[in-house]
Every structure is written in structure tokens, then in C-alpha cells.
mmCIF file of C-alpha atoms in Angstrom:
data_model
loop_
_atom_site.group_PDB
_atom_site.id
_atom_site.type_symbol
_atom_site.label_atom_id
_atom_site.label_comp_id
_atom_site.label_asym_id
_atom_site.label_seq_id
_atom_site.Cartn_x
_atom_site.Cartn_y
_atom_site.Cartn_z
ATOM 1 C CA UNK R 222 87.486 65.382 35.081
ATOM 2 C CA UNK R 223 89.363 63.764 37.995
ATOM 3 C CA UNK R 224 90.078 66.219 40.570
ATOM 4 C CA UNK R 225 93.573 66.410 40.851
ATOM 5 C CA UNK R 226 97.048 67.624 43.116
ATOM 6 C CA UNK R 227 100.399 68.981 42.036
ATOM 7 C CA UNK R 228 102.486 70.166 45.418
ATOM 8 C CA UNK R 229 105.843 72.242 45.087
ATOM 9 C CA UNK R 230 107.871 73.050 48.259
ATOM 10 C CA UNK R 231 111.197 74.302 48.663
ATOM 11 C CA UNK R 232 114.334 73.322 50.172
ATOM 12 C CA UNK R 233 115.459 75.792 52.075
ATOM 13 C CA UNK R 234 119.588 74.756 53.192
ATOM 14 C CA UNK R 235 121.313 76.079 56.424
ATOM 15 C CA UNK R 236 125.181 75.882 57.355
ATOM 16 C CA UNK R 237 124.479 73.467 59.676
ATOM 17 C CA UNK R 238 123.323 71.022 56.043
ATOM 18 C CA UNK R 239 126.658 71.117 54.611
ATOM 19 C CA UNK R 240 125.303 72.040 51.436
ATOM 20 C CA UNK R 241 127.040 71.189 48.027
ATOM 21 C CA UNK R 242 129.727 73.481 46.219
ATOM 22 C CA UNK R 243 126.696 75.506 43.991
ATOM 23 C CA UNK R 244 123.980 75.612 46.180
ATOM 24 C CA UNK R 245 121.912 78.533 48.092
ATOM 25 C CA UNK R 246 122.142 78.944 51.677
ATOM 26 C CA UNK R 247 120.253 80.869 54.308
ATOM 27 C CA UNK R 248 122.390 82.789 57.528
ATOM 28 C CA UNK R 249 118.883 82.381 58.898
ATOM 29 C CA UNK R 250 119.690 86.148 60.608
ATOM 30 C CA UNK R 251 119.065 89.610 60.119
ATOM 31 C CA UNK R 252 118.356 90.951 56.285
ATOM 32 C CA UNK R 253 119.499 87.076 55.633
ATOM 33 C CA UNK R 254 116.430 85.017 57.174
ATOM 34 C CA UNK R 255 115.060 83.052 55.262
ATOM 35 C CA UNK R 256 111.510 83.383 56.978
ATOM 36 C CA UNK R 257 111.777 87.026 56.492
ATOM 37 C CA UNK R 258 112.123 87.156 52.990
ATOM 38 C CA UNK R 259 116.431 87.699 53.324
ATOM 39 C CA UNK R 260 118.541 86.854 50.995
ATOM 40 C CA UNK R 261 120.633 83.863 51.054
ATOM 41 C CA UNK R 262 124.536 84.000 52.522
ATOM 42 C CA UNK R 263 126.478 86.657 51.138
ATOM 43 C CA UNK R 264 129.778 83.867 51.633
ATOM 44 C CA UNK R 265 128.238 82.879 47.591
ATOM 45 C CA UNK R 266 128.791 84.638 44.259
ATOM 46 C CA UNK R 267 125.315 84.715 44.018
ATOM 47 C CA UNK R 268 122.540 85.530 46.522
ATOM 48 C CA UNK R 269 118.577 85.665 45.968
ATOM 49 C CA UNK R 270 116.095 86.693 48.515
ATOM 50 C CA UNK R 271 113.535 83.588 49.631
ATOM 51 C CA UNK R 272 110.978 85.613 48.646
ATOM 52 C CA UNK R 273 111.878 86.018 44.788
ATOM 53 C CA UNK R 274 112.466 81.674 45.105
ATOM 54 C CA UNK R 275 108.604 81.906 46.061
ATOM 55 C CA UNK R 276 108.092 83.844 43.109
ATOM 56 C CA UNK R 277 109.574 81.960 40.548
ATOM 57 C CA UNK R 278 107.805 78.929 42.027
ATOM 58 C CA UNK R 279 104.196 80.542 41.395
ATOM 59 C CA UNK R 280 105.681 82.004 37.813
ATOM 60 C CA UNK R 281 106.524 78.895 36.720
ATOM 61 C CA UNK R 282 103.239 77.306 37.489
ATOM 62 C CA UNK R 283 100.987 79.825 35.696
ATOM 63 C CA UNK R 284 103.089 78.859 32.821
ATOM 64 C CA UNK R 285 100.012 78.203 30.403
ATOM 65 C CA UNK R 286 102.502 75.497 28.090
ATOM 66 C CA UNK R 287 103.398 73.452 31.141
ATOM 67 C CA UNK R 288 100.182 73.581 33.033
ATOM 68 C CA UNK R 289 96.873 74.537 30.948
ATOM 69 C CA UNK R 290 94.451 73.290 33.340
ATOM 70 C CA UNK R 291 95.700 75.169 36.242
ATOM 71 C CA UNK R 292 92.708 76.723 38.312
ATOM 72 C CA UNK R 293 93.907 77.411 41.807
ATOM 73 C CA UNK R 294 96.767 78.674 43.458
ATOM 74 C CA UNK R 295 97.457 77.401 47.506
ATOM 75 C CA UNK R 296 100.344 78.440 48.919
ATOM 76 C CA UNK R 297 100.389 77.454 52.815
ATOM 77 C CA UNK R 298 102.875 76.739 55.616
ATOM 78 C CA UNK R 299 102.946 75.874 59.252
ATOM 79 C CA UNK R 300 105.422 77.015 61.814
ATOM 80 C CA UNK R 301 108.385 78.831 60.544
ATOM 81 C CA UNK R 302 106.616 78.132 57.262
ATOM 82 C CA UNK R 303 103.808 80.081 58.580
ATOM 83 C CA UNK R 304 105.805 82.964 59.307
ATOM 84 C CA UNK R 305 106.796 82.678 55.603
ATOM 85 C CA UNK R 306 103.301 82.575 54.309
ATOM 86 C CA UNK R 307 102.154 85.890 56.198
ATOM 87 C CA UNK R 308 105.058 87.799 55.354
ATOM 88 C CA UNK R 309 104.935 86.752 51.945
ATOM 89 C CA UNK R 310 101.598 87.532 51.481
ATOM 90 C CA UNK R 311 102.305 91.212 52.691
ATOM 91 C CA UNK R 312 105.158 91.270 50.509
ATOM 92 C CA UNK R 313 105.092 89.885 47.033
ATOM 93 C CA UNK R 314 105.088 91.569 43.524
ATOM 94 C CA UNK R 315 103.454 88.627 42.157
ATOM 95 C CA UNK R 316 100.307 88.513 43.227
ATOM 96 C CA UNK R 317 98.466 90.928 41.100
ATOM 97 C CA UNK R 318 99.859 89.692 38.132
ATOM 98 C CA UNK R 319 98.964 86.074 38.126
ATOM 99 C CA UNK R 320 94.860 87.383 39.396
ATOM 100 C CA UNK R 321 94.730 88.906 36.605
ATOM 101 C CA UNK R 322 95.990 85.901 35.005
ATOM 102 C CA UNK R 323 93.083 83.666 36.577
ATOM 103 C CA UNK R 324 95.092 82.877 39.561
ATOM 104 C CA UNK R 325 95.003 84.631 42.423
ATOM 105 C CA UNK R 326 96.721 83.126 45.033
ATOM 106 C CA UNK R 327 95.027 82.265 48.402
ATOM 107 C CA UNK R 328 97.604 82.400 51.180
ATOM 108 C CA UNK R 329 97.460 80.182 54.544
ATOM 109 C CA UNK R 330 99.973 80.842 57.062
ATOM 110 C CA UNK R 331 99.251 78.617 59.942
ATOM 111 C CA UNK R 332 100.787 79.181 63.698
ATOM 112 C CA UNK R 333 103.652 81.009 63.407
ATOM 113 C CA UNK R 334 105.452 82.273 66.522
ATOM 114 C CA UNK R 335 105.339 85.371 65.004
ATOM 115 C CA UNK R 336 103.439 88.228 62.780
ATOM 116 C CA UNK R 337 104.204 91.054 60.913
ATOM 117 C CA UNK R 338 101.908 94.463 62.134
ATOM 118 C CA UNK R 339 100.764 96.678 60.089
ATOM 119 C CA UNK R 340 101.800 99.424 62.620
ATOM 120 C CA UNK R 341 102.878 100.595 66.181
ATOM 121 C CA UNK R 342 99.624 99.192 67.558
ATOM 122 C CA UNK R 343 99.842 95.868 69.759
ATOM 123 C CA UNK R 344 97.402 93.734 71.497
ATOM 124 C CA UNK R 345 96.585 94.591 75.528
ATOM 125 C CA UNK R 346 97.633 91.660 77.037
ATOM 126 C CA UNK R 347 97.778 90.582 81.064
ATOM 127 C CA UNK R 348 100.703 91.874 82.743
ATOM 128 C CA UNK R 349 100.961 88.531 84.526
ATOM 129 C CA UNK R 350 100.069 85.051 84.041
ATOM 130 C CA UNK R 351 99.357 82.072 86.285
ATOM 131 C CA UNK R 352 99.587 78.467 85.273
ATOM 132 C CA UNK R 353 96.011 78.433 86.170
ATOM 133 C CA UNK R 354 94.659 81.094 83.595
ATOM 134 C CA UNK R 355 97.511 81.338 80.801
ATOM 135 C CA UNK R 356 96.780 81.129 77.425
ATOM 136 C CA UNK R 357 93.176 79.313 77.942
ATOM 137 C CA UNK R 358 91.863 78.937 74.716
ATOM 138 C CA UNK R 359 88.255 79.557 75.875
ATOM 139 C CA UNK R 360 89.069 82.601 76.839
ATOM 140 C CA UNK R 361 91.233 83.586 73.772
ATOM 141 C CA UNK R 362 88.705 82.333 71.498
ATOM 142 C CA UNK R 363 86.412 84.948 73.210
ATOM 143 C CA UNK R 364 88.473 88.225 73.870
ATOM 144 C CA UNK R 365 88.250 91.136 71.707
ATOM 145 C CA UNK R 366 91.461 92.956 71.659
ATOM 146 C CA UNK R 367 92.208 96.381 72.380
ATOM 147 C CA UNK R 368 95.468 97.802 71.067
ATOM 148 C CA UNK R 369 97.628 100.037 72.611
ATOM 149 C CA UNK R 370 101.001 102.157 70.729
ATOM 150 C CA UNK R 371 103.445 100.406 73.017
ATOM 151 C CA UNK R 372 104.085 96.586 74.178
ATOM 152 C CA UNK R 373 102.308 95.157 76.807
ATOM 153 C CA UNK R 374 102.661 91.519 78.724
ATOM 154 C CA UNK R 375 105.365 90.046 78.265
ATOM 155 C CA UNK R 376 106.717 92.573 75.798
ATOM 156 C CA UNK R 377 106.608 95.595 78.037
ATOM 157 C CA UNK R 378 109.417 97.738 77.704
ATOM 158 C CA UNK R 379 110.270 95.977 74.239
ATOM 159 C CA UNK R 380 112.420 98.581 72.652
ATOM 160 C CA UNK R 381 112.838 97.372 68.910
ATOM 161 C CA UNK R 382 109.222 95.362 68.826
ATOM 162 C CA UNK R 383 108.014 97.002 65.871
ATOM 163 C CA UNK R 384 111.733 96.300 63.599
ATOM 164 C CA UNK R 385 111.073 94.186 61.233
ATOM 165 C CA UNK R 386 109.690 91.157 60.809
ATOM 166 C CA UNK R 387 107.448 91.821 63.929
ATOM 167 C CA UNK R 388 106.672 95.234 62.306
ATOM 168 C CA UNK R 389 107.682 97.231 59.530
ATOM 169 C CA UNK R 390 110.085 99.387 61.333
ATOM 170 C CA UNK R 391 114.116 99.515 59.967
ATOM 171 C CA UNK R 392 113.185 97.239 56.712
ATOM 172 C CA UNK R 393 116.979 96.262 55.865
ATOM 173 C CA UNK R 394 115.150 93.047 54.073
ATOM 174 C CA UNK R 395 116.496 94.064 50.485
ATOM 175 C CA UNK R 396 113.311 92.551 48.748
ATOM 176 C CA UNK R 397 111.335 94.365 51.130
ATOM 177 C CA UNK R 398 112.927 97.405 51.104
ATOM 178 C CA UNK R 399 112.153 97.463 47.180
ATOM 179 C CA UNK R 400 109.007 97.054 47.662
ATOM 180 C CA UNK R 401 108.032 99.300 50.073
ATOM 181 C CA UNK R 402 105.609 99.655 53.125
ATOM 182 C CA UNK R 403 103.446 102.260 51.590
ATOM 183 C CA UNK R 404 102.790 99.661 48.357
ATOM 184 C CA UNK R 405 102.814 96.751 50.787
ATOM 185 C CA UNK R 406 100.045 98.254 53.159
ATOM 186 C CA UNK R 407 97.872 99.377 50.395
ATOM 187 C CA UNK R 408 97.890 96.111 48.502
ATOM 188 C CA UNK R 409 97.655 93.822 51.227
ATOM 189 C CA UNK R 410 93.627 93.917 52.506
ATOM 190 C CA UNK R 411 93.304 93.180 48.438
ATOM 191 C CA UNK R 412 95.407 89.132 48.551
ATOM 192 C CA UNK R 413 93.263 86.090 50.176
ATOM 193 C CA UNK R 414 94.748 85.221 53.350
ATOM 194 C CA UNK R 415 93.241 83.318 56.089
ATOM 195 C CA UNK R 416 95.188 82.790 59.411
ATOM 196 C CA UNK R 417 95.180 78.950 60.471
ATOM 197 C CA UNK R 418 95.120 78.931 64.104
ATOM 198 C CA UNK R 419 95.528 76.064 66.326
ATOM 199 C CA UNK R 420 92.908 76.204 69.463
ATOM 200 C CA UNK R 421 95.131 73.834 71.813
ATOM 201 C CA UNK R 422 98.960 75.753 70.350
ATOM 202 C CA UNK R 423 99.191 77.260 73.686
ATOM 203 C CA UNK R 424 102.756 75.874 74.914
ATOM 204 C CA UNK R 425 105.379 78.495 76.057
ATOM 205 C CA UNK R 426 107.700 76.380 77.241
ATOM 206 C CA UNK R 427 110.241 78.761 79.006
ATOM 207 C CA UNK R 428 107.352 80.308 81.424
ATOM 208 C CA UNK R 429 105.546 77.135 82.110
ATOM 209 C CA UNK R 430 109.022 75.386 82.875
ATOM 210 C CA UNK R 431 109.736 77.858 85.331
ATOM 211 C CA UNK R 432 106.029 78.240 87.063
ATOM 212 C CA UNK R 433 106.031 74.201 87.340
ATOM 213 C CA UNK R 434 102.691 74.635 85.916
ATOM 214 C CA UNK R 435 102.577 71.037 84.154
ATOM 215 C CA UNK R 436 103.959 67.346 85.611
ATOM 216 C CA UNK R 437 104.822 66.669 81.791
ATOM 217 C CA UNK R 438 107.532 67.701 79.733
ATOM 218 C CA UNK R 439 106.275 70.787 77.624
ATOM 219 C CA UNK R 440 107.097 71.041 73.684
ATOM 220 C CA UNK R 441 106.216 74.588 72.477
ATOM 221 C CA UNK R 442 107.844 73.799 69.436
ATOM 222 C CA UNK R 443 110.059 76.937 69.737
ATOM 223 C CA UNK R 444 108.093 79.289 70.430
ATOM 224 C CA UNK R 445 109.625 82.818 69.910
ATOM 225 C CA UNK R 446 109.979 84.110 73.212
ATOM 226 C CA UNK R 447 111.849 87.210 72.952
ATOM 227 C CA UNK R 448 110.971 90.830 73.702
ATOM 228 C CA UNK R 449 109.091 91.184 70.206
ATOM 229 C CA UNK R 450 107.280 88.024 70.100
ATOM 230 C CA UNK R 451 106.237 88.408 73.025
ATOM 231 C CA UNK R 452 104.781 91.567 72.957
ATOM 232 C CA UNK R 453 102.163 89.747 70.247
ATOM 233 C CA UNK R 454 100.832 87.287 72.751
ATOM 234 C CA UNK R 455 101.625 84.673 75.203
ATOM 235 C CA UNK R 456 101.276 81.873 73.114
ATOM 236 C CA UNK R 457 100.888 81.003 69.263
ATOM 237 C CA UNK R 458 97.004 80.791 69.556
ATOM 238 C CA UNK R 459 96.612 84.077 71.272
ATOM 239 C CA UNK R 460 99.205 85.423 68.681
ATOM 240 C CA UNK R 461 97.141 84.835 66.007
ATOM 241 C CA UNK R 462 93.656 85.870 67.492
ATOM 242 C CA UNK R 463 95.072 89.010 68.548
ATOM 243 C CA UNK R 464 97.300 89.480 64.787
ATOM 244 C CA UNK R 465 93.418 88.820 62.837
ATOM 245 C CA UNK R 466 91.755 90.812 64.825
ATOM 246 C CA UNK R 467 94.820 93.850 64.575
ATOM 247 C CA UNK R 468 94.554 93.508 60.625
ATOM 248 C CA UNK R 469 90.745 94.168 60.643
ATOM 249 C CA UNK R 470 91.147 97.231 62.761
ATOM 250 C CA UNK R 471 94.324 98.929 61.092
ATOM 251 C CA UNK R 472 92.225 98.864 57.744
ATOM 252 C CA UNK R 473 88.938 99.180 59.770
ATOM 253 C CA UNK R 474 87.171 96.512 57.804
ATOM 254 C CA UNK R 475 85.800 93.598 59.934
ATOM 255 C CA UNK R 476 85.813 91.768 56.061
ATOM 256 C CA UNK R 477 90.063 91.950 56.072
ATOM 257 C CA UNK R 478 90.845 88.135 55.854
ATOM 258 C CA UNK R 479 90.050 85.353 57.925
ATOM 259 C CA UNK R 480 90.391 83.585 60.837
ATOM 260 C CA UNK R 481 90.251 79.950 60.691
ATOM 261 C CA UNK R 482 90.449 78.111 64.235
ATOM 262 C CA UNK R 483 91.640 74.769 63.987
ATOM 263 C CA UNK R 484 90.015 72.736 67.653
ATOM 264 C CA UNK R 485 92.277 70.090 69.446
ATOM 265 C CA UNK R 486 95.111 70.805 67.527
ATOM 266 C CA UNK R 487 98.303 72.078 68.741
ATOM 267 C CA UNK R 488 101.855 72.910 67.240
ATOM 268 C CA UNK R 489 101.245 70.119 64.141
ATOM 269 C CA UNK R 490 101.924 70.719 60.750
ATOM 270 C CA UNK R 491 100.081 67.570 59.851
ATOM 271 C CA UNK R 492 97.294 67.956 61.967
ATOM 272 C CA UNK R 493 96.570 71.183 61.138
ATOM 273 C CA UNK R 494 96.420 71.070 57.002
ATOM 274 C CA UNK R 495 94.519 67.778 57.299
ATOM 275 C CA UNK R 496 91.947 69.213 59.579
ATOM 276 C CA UNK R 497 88.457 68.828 58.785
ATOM 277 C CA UNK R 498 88.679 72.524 58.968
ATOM 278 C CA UNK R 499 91.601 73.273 57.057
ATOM 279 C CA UNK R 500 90.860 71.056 54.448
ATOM 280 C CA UNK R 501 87.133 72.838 53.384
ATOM 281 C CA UNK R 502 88.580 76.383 53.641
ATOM 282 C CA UNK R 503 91.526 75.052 51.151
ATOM 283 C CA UNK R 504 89.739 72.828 48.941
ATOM 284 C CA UNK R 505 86.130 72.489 49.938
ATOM 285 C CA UNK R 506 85.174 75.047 47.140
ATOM 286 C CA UNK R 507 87.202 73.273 44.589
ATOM 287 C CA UNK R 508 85.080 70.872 42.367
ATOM 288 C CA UNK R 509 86.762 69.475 39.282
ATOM 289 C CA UNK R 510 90.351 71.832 38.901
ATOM 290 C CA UNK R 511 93.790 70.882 38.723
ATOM 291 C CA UNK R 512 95.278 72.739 42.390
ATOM 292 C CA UNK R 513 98.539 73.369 43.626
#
């Protein structure tokens, strides 16, 4: 049979869209963030969190009538996206049901600027940086982690680093909150996720701005540079090294996901799912299937 490609993705509105009359909107803060799994404005009738949107998306595709020859579920996203994806994946109620319907989703996030830990633990990062040594992806792509019970680097001092969204501290996410962290942390090691990491997303635009360290404009494409991001890492990259390796030793199981790292590719959605890399973890076992 022809191999062959059906790709859903929502549309996720802000204020700033000027939306139409009946449709869902994200505050993009707080409980409301989209990227968090919030619900959407509470200014509507009606409000749904993103994460039940995600839901129904993956429900309605393991509809047997509508799609019989459905073998593979791929949910992925890059960026903000990829903050989606991780979160998700920690979060669902879906995800058990449709494995034991024959599809089991396999989850992608892919550089986000930030994680969700697992606990109070961060990664032991350099107190300062130099333009010289910060974020070299040699040396990320080499460093074993040690983690520590308060914020280091950039993060030190970070009072609310573990809230939400960076941890599991203060859930006020309602989906979230139903779910719980005690189901959340015993079901996660179970779902197929494997972190997408760009080796050369090591922009942070607001230190390297300052330090002078480059001639050229920098584009960290919005890095998250507060208190809590930055108590994950310097830079996406080193976020996500660190974030792998953190998952591995809360359940201390070396065989806890997967890291993927993506070479010469920075903060590109495009580049990064087209990859060489990215596109053999994906699809590379996939022979004749219909995949989403």
C-alpha cells in the first residue's frame, strides 16, 4: 500500500487575533496558557482547557469509521509547541486508552524554552558565563548533570522555580489539577517521548546583547529568560540535555525516553522536523501505515 500522511494542527487564537464572535481564545497567562494546558479566556460562556482540544484531536482520529487504516499516532511541536508536547505528554488522560486501542501515541517536543520537572531537583549549572565558553554545544553534548534541591546559574535565588509549568508546584492548571501529580508521575516513564534537541539552539539573546559577545544581531527566538527558565539552563540546548538527563534520574532508569540531538540546527521549526535525524526517529520505522 502507498505509504501515506494525514496532519492535524490547531489554531490556537490570542486577543491580539481579533477573533470572531464564537470562537476560543487563550489569555496566554497563568491557569489560562495555552502552552500549559489552561483553559481558554474566562471573558466566553464557554471555556475548555488546550489540553482537552488535544484530546479530542487524537479521539477523533482513532475513530475506527473515519480512519480504519490508522497505525501510528505523532504528535510533535517545536518552540512554544514544544513546551506543549512535553507537558502534554506528562499530562493527558488519553494516552492509555488509545494504546490499548493500537495507538499509542509517540510524543516529540522539540526545543522549548522551557520543561516541566518531575521534582525540586535542578541541573548544577556555572554561576557565570563568558561569551567565550557559554552554552558550547561540545561541551553540553558531553556534561553529565548533577542536580541539586535549589536553583543554580542563572536561576539562583529563584523563589517560585518549581510553580508550575517549570515544576509541579501550586498546579492552579484546572486540567491538571484533575489529574493529579501523583497519577501524572506514575504514568509518565510508561508514554513514548523523545526530546528533539537542537545542537546549535544556543542563543540567549538578553546576556549575549549585554556581554557584546557577537558583531551580529542575535535571534534567540524568545528564549524564556526569567528566574524559572533560567534555573533549567542557559540556553534551549543545555535545557534539554540537562531536562533528559533529570527524567532518567528522578525515575532512576537510564531507559526513561530519549534524547534525540538534532546537529547544525538552531531555533527552526522546519529544520528541525525535516532533519535527517528527526525524520528516522518519527517515521524511519514506519513501512506501509497510514500516520498522523
Amino acid at each position: 500500500a502507498a505509504q501515506r500522511a494525514v496532519v492535524f494542527a490547531p489554531q490556537v487564537f490570542f486577543p491580539e487575533d481579533n477573533p470572531g464572535g464564537g470562537e476560543l481564545y487563550w489569555d496566554d497567562e497563568g491557569s489560562h496558557s495555552w502552552a500549559w494546558g489552561g483553559n481558554s479566556t474566562k471573558e466566553l460562556p464557554a471555556s475548555i482547557a488546550s489540553f482537552e482540544v488535544y484530546d479530542e484531536m487524537l479521539l477523533a482520529l482513532s475513530n475506527r469509521t473515519r480512519f480504519p487504516n490508522l497505525k501510528h499516532l505523532i504528535v510533535a511541536g517545536h518552540s512554544a509547541g514544544g513546551q506543549v508536547m512535553q507537558r502534554y505528554a506528562l499530562a493527558n488522560r488519553v494516552d492509555e486508552d488509545l494504546g490499548a486501542a493500537g495507538l499509542k501515541p509517540r510524543y516529540f517536543p522539540a526545543n522549548p524554552s522551557s520543561w516541566t520537572y518531575l521534582d525540586a531537583q535542578r541541573p548544577v549549572l556555572p554561576e557565570k558565563v563568558e561569551c567565550g565558553d557559554f552554552c558550547d554545544n561540545k561541551t553540553i553534548a558531553g556534561t553529565v548533570y548533577r542536580f541539586a534541591a535549589s536553583p543554580s546559574g542563572g536561576g539562583r535565588g529563584c523563589k517560585g522555580y518549581n510553580e508550575y509549568g517549570y515544576g509541579l508546584d501550586g498546579v492552579t492548571v484546572p486540567y491538571v489539577q484533575a489529574r493529579g501529580v501523583e497519577t501524572m508521575l506514575k504514568l509518565y516513564p510508561g508514554r513514548d517521548v523523545t526530546y528533539l534537541s537542537g545542537s546549535s539552539d544556543i542563543c540567549n539573546k538578553p546576556l549575549q546583547t549585554e556581554r557584546e559577545c557577537l558583531s551580529c544581531k542575535v535571534d534567540d527566538g524568545g528564549l524564556d529568560t526569567s528566574c524559572g527558565g533560567l534555573s533549567q539552563g542557559w540556553c534551549r540546548m543545555e535545557r534539554a540535555h540537562a531536562f533528559a538527563q533529570h527524567v532518567q534520574a528522578h525515575y532512576k532508569n537510564a531507559s526513561v525516553h530519549r534524547l534525540l540531538a538534532v546537529p547544525h540546527v538552531g531555533h527552526n521549526g522546519c529544520a528541525m522536523v525535516q532533519s535527517p535525524e528527526a525524520r528516522e526517529a518519527m517515521f524511519g520505522h514506519i513501512t506501509t501505515s497510514v500516520v498522523v
